[in-house]
XYZ file of C-alpha atoms in Angstrom:
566
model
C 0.000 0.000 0.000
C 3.264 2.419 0.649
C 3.704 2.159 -2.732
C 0.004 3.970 -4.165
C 0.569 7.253 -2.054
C 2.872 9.879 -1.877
C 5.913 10.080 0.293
C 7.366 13.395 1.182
C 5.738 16.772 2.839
C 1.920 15.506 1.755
C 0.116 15.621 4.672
C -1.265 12.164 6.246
C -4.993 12.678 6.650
C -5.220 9.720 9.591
C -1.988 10.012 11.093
C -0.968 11.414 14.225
C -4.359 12.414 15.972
C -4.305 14.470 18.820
C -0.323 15.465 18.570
C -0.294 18.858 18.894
C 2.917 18.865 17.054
C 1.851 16.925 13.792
C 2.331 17.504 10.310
C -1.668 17.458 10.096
C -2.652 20.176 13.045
C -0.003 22.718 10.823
C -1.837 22.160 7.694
C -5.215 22.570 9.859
C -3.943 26.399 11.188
C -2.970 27.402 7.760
C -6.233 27.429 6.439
C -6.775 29.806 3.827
C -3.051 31.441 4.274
C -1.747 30.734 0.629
C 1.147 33.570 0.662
C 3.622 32.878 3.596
C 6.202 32.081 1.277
C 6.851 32.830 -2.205
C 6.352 29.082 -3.408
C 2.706 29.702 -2.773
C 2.137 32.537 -4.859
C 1.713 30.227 -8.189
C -0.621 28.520 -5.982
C -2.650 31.826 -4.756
C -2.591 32.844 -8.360
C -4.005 29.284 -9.979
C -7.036 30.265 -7.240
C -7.967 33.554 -8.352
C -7.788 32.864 -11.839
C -10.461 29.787 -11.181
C -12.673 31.960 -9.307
C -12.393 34.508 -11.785
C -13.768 32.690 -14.183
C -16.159 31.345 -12.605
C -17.476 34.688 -11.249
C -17.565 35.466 -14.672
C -19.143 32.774 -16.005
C -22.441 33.133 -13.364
C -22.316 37.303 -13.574
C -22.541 36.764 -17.059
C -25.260 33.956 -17.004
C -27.057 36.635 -14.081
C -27.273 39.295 -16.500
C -28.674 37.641 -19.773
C -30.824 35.531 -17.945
C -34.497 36.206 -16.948
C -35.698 34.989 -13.824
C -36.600 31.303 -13.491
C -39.582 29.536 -12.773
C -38.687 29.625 -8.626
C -37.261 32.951 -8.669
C -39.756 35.523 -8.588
C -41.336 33.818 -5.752
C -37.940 33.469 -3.597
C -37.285 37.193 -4.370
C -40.938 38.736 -3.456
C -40.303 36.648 -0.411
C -37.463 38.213 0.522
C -38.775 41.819 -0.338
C -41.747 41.071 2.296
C -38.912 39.873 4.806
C -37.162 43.384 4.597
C -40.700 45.401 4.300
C -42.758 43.791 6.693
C -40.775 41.107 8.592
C -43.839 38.608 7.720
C -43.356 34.815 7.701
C -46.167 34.540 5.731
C -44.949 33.666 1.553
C -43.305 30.570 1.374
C -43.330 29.050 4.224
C -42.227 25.351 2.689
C -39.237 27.004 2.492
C -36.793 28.479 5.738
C -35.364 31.730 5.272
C -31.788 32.049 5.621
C -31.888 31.506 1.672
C -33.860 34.020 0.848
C -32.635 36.393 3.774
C -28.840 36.069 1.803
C -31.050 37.259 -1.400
C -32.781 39.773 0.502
C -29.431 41.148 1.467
C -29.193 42.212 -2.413
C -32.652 43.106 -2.938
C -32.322 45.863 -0.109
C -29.361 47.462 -2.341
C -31.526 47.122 -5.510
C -34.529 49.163 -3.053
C -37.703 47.764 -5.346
C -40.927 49.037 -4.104
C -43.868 46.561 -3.510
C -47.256 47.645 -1.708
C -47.448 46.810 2.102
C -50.189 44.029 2.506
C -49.961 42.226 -0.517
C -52.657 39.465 -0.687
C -52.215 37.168 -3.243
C -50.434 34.141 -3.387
C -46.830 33.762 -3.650
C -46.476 33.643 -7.358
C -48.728 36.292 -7.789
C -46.251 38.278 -5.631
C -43.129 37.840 -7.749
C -44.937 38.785 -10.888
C -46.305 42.085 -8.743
C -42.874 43.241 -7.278
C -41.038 42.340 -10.951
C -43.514 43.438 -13.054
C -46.427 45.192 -11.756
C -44.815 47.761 -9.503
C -42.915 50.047 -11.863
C -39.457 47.921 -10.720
C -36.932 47.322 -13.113
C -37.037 43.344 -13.477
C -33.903 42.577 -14.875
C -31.916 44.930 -12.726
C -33.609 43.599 -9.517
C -32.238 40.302 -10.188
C -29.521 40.877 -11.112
C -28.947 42.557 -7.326
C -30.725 39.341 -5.879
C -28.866 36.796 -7.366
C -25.720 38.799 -6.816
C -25.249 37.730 -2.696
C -25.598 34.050 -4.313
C -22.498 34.321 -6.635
C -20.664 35.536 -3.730
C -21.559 32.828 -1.542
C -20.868 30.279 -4.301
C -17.616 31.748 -5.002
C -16.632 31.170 -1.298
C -17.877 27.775 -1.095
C -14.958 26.988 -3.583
C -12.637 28.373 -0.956
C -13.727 25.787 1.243
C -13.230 22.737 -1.827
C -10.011 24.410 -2.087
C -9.243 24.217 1.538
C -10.697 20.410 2.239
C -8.777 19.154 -0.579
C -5.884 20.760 0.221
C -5.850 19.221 3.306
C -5.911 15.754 2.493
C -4.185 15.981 -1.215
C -1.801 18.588 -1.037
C -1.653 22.062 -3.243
C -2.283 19.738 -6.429
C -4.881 18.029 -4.903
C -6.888 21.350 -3.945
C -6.531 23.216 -7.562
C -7.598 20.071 -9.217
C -10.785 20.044 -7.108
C -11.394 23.525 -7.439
C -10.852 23.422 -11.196
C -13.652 20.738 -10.797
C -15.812 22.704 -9.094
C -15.726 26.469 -10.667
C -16.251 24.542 -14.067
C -18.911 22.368 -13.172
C -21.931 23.992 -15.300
C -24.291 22.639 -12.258
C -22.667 25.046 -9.739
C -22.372 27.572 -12.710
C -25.935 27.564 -13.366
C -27.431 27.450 -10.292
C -25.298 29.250 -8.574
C -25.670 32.038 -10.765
C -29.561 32.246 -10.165
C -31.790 33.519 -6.610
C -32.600 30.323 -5.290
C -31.838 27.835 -2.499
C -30.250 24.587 -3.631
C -26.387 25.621 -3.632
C -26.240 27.215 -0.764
C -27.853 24.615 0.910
C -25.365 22.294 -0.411
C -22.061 24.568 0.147
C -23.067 24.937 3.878
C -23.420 21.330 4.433
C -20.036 20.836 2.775
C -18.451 23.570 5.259
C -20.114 21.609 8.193
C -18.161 18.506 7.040
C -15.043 19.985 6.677
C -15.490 22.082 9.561
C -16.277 18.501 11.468
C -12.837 16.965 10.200
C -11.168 19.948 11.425
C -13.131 19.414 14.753
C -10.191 16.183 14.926
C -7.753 18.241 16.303
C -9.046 21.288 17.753
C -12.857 20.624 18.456
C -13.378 23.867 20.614
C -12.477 25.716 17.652
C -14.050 24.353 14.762
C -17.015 22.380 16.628
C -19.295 25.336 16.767
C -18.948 26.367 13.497
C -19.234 23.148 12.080
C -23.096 23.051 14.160
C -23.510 26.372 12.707
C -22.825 25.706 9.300
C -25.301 22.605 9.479
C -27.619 24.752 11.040
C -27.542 27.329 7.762
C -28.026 24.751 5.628
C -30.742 23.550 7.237
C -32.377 27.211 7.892
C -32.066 27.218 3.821
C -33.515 23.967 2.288
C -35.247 21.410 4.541
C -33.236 18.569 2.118
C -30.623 18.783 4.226
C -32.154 17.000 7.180
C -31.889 13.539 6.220
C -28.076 14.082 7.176
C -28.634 15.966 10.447
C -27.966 12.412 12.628
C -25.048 11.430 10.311
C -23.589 14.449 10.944
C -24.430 14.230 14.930
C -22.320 11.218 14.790
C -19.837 12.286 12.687
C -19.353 15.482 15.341
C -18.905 13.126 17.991
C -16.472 10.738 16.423
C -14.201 13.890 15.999
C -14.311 14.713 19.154
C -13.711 11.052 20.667
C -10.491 11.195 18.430
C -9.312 14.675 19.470
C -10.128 13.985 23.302
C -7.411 12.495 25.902
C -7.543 10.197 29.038
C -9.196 7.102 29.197
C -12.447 5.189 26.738
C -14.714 6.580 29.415
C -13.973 10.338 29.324
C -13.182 10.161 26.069
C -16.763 8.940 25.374
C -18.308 11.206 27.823
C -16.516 14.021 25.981
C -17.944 12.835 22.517
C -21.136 12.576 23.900
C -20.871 16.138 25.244
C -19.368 17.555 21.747
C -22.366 16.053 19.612
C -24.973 17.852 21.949
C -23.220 20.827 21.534
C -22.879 20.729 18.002
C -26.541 19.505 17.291
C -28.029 23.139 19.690
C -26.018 24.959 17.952
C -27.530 23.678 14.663
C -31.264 24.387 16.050
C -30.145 27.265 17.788
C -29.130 28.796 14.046
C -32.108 27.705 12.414
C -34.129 29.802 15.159
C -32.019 32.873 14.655
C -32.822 32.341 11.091
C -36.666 33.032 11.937
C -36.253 35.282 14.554
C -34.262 37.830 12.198
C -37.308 37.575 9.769
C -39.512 38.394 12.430
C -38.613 38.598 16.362
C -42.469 38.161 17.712
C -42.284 35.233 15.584
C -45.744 35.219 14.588
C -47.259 32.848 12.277
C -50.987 32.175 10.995
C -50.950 28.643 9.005
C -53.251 28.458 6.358
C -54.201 25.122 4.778
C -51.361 23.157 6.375
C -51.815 19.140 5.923
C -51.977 16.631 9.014
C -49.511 14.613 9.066
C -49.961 11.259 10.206
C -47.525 8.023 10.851
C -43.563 8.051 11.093
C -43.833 11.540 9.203
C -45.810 13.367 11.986
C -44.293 11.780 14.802
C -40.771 13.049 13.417
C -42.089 16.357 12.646
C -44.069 16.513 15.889
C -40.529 16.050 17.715
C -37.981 17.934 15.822
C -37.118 21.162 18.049
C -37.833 23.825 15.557
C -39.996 26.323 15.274
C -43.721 26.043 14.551
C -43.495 27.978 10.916
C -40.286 25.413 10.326
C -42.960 22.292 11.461
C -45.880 23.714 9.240
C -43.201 23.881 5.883
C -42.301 20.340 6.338
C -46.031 19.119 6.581
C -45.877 21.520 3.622
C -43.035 19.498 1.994
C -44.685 16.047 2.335
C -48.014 17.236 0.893
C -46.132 18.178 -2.291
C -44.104 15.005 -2.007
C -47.858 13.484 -2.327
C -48.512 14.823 -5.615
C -48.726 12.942 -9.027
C -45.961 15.314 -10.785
C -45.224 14.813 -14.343
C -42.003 13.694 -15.513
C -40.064 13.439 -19.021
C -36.623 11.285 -19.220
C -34.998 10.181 -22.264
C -38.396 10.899 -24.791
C -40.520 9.389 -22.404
C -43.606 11.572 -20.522
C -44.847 9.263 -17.108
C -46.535 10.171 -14.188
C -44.925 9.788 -10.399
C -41.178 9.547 -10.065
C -38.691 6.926 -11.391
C -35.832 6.198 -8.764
C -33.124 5.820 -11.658
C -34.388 9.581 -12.875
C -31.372 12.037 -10.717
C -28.811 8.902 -11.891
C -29.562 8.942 -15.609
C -29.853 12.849 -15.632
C -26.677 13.324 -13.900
C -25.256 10.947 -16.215
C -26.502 13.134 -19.370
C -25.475 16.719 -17.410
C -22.326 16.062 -15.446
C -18.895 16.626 -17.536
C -17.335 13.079 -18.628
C -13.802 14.013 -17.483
C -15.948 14.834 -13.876
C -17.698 11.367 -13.622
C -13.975 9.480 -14.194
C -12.810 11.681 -11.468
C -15.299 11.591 -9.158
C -15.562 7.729 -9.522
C -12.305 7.444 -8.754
C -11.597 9.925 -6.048
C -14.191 7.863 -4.081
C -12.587 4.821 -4.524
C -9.288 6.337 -3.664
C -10.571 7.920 -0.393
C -11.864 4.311 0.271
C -9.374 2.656 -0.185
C -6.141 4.387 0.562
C -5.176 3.853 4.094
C -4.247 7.020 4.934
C -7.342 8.465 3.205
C -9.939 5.869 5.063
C -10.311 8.370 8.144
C -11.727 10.826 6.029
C -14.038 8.764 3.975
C -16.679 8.257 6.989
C -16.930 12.752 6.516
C -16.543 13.139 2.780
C -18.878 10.109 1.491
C -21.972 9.727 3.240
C -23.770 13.030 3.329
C -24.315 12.603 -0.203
C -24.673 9.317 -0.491
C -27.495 10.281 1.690
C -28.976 13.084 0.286
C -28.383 11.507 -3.304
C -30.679 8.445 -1.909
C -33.167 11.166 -0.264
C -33.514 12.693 -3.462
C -34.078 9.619 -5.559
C -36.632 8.703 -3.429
C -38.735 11.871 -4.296
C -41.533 12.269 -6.126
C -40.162 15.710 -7.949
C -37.750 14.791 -10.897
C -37.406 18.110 -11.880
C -33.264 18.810 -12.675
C -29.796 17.790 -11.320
C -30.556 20.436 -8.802
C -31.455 18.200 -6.455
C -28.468 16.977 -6.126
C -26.121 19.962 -6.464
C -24.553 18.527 -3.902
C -21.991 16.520 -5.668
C -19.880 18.195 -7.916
C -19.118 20.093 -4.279
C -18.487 17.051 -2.195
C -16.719 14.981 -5.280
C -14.442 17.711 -5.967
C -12.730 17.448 -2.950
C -12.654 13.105 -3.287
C -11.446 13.522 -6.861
C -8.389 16.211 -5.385
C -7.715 12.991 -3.414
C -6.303 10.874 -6.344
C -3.286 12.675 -6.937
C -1.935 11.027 -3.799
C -1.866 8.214 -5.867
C 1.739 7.355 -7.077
C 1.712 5.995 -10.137
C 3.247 8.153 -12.814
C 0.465 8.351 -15.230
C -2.107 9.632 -12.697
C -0.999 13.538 -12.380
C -0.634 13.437 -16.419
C -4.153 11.651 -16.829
C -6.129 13.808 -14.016
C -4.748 16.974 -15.862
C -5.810 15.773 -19.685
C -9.472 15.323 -17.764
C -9.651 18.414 -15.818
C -8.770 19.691 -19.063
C -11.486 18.049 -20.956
C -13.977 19.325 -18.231
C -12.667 22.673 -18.930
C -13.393 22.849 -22.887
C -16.843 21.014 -22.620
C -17.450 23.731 -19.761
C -16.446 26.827 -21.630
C -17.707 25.385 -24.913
C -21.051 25.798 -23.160
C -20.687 29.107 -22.432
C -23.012 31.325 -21.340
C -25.831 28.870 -21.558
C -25.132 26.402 -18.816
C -28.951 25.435 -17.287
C -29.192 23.756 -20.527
C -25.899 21.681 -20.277
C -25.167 17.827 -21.401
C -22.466 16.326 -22.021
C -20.240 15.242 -25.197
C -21.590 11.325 -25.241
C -25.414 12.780 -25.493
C -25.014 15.925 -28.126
C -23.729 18.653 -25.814
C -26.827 21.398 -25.114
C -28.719 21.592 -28.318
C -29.952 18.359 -27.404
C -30.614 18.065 -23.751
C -34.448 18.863 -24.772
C -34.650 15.477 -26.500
C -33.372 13.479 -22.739
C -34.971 16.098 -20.394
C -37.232 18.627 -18.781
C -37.734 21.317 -16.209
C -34.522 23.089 -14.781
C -32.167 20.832 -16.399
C -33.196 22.380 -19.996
C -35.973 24.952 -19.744
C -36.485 26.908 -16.901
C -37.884 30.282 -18.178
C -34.702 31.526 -18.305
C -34.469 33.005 -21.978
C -37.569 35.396 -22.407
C -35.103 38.151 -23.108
C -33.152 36.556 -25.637
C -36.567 35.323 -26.906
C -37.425 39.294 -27.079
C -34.184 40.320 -28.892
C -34.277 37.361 -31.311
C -38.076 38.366 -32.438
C -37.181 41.688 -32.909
C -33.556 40.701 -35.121
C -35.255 38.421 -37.251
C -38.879 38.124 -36.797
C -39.833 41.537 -36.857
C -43.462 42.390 -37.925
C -44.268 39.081 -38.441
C -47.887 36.894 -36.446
C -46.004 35.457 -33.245
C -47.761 32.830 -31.214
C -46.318 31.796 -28.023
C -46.463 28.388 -25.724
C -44.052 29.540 -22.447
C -43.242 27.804 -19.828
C -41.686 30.302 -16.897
C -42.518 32.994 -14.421
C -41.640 35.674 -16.852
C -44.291 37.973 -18.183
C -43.413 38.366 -22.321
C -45.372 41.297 -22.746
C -42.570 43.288 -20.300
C -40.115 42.264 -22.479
C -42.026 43.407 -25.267
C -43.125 40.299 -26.865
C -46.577 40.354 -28.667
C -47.921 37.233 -28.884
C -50.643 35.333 -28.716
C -51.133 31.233 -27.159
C -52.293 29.301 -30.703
C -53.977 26.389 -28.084
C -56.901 28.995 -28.031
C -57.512 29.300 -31.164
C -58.405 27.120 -34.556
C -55.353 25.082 -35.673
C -55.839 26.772 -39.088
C -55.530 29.974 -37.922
C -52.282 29.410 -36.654
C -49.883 30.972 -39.030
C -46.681 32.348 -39.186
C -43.727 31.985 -36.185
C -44.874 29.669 -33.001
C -42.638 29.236 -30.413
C -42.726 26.928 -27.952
C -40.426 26.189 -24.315
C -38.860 23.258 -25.029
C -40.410 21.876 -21.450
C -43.377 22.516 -22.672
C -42.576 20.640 -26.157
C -41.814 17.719 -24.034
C -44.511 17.121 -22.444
C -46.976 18.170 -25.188
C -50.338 16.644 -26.019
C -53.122 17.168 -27.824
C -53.390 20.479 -29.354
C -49.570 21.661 -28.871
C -48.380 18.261 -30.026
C -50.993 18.993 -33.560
C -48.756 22.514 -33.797
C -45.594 21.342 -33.489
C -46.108 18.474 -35.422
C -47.311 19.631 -38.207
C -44.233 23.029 -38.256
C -40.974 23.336 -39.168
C -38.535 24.433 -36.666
C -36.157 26.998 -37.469
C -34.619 28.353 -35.531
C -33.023 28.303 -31.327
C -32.651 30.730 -28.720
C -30.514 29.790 -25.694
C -30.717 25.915 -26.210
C -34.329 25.984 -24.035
C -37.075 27.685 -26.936
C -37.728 26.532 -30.512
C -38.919 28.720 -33.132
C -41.317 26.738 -35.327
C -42.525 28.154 -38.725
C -45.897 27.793 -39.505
């Protein structure tokens, strides 16, 4: 086994635990530090330039793109958090997400009536569109505070891999992860699913930190579970992992005998599971300190789902949006994979999607940076951290009834970055040479993809211009492209009969689009340009499925609308 890993200054990721004076505990108080010397300026330099691009990449994608199906509603949200400290929009959702977007919407300064009374989509589409805001600039300010925070989740892929790989190790997983068009897209937009996922990767690293110096890095680590928590209610299928995990680092950082050290363990897994609850009730309480809250039309729920919500120590809004959650897990959504339109959820759906979406240079390197973190020796302590939680949430999300996009599992290009860092520890002399030709790879199918990344697939099935034929929903087609829609009517369409099938939260008319739905009218009156979301083309029966059947398509715009002629 001597013989697959590294010998020299690499540091040894199970050895030496609890000497103050170990190799490991000095790579643990560097941290970020990347310039005490003048070796580690090529280093600091390789770092920016990733994140550079990447922040590119998702301003770029921020400012073409119109807001997404999920958007408008996170965003009013949030402007009814700053305005009127109400609880009361989106409740099946906690709020530190949308208090992070809220942080940009109060620099944007949009105006929305006190009191609003509709429903929650009915209040994105009155603060974008109805209130004399500017749409495109107010999203742009709320999806701003989510680039930032996506940006510095790659400082903490950086840092984990770093860690256990080495300076190598960390820029290949951050090259992994700033070119993964999953982060790139989604982290680019107002909504919750990265930041959910980046704070449950800073918990886990935060947690294998907690091996040497537990006081230090113990609290954070519960606080950084407890964000991701107070974001997206996904995350709580790893909450008692995670418990465990907290005390296992403590039981190996603690002295003296089994018993103390147990006690000790026991001790540091309490304290790290109130500090998680204790953030998710600072999360509501900065919304609104009375915490008030009215429910309206929340489910009973019965069985091993109500007795776990009935004893999770959260607050009663928090309760209410996960009897939320299960009603919606209840319902028979519509999903489309590989041609095929089928009611309910198929378990292989987030497998064969990630399979069409992920970068092929990624999946080799993600496949085998989890079998090198399971089976290198010195990697093994680290596997029980790096592994599970998304093992976990993977299986969670399988097990849902909502295939709706890759989203869902967002997740892994974060966590498999840092296991795929891990296999230049490796010593055979073809591995550095082979992990750079694929991080390579994963670079030119990124940037080939460039600035349309929601739409992404991979080389093996037809790169994005054909990710409509395999899928749906976020993965393709989110809404995202009424403005390009807009400037492509006027560039080559202009003057001509337009008749529109879209499938988003935008509003065409405020983009200037004049159009008119063709399901509403005779088929033989239907002449001239149709255009149709491509998520709606998917699923499309009856009298869409007579339009596009019987048109020509000419023409694209952003990989997720087809221009039919008629």
């Amino acid at each position: 086994m001597r013989d697959l890993v590294k010998a020299g200054r690499t540091p040894d990721p199970g050895a030496g635990a609890g000497e103050p004076g170990s190799e490991r505990e000095g790579s643990h108080r560097e941290g970020f530090r990347l310039t005490g010397s003048g070796r580690r300026w090529p280093v600091l330099v390789v770092v920016v330039l990733l994140l550079v691009q990447m922040a590119v990449a998702m301003v770029t994608a921020a400012v073409r793109q119109t807001p997404t199906i999920d958007e408008p509603v996170y965003v009013g949200t949030a402007a009814v958090y700053l305005e009127e400290h109400s609880l009361r929009f989106n409740p099946e959702h906690p709020p530190l997400g949308k208090l992070v977007i809220a942080a940009g919407v109060a620099v944007a300064g949009p105006h929305l009536e006190p009191g609003f009374g509709g429903d929650q989509g009915e209040l994105g589409r009155r603060l974008l569109y109805e209130s004399g805001n500017d749409p495109g600039r107010l999203m742009f300010w709320a999806r701003l505070p989510v680039i930032v925070l996506t940006l510095l989740f790659g400082l903490v892929v950086f840092s984990f891999a770093r860690e256990l790989a080495g300076n190598a190790g960390g820029l290949a997983a951050l090259a992994l992860y700033c070119l993964s068009p999953d982060v790139i897209a989604h982290g680019s937009l107002a909504t919750l699913d990265v930041p959910a996922a980046g704070f449950a990767l800073t918990s886990v690293w935060l947690l294998w930190r907690s091996r040497r110096r537990p006081r230090l890095h113990l609290p954070f680590a519960g606080a950084a579970l407890g964000a991701a928590m107070a974001t997206k209610m996904s995350v709580l299928p790893a909450l008692p992992v995670l418990v465990l995990t907290a005390a296992v680092s403590v039981w190996c950082a603690a002295g003296g005998d089994r018993r103390r050290r147990l006690v000790r363990a026991a001790l540091g897994a309490a304290a790290f599971a109130l500090v998680a609850v204790a953030v998710v009730w600072v999360a509501y309480l900065l919304v609104d300190p009375r915490l008030r809250w009215s429910p309206q039309q929340v489910p009973v729920v019965r069985g091993l789902r109500g007795l776990l919500v009935n004893l999770l120590p959260f607050p009663e809004p928090y309760l209410d949006g996960m009897r939320l959650q299960f009603q919606l897990e209840n319902r028979p959504w519509q999903g489309f994979l590989f041609g095929r339109v089928y009611e309910g959820s198929l378990w292989y759906y987030l497998p064969a999607a990630l399979l069409v979406k992920t970068p092929l240079g990624m999946l080799v390197l993600w496949a085998a940076g989890a079998v090198t973190v399971v089976s290198v020796r010195r990697l093994r302590p680290v596997a029980p951290y790096l592994l599970p939680v998304p093992a976990l949430a993977l299986a969670a999300a399988m097990v849902g009834s909502r295939n709706f996009g890759t989203r869902y599992a967002v997740f892994l290009p974060m966590f498999l970055a840092v296991a795929a860092g891990c296999v230049l520890l490796l010593r055979w002399r073809w591995v550095p040479v082979v992990s750079a030709l694929l991080v390579a790879f994963v670079a030119v199918s990124s940037l080939r993809t460039f600035p349309y990344y929601l739409p992404y697939s991979n080389e093996a099935f037809g790169g994005p211009s054909k990710t409509r034929l395999r899928l749906h929903d976020s993965n393709v087609d989110w809404g995202q492209d009424l403005g390009r829609l807009a400037d492509r009517l006027r560039e080559r369409y202009r003057g001509e009969r337009v008749w529109l099938v879209y499938k988003g939260a935008g509003v065409p008319s405020a983009y200037g689009i004049d159009a008119a739905d063709p399901r509403r009218v005779p088929l033989g009156r239907v002449r001239g340009v149709l255009v149709v979301s491509n998520s709606a083309a998917a699923k499309a029966t009856g009298r869409l499925a007579e339009l596009i059947g019987s048109s020509r398509p000419v023409d694209d715009v952003g990989h997720s609308i087809t221009v039919y002629r008629r």
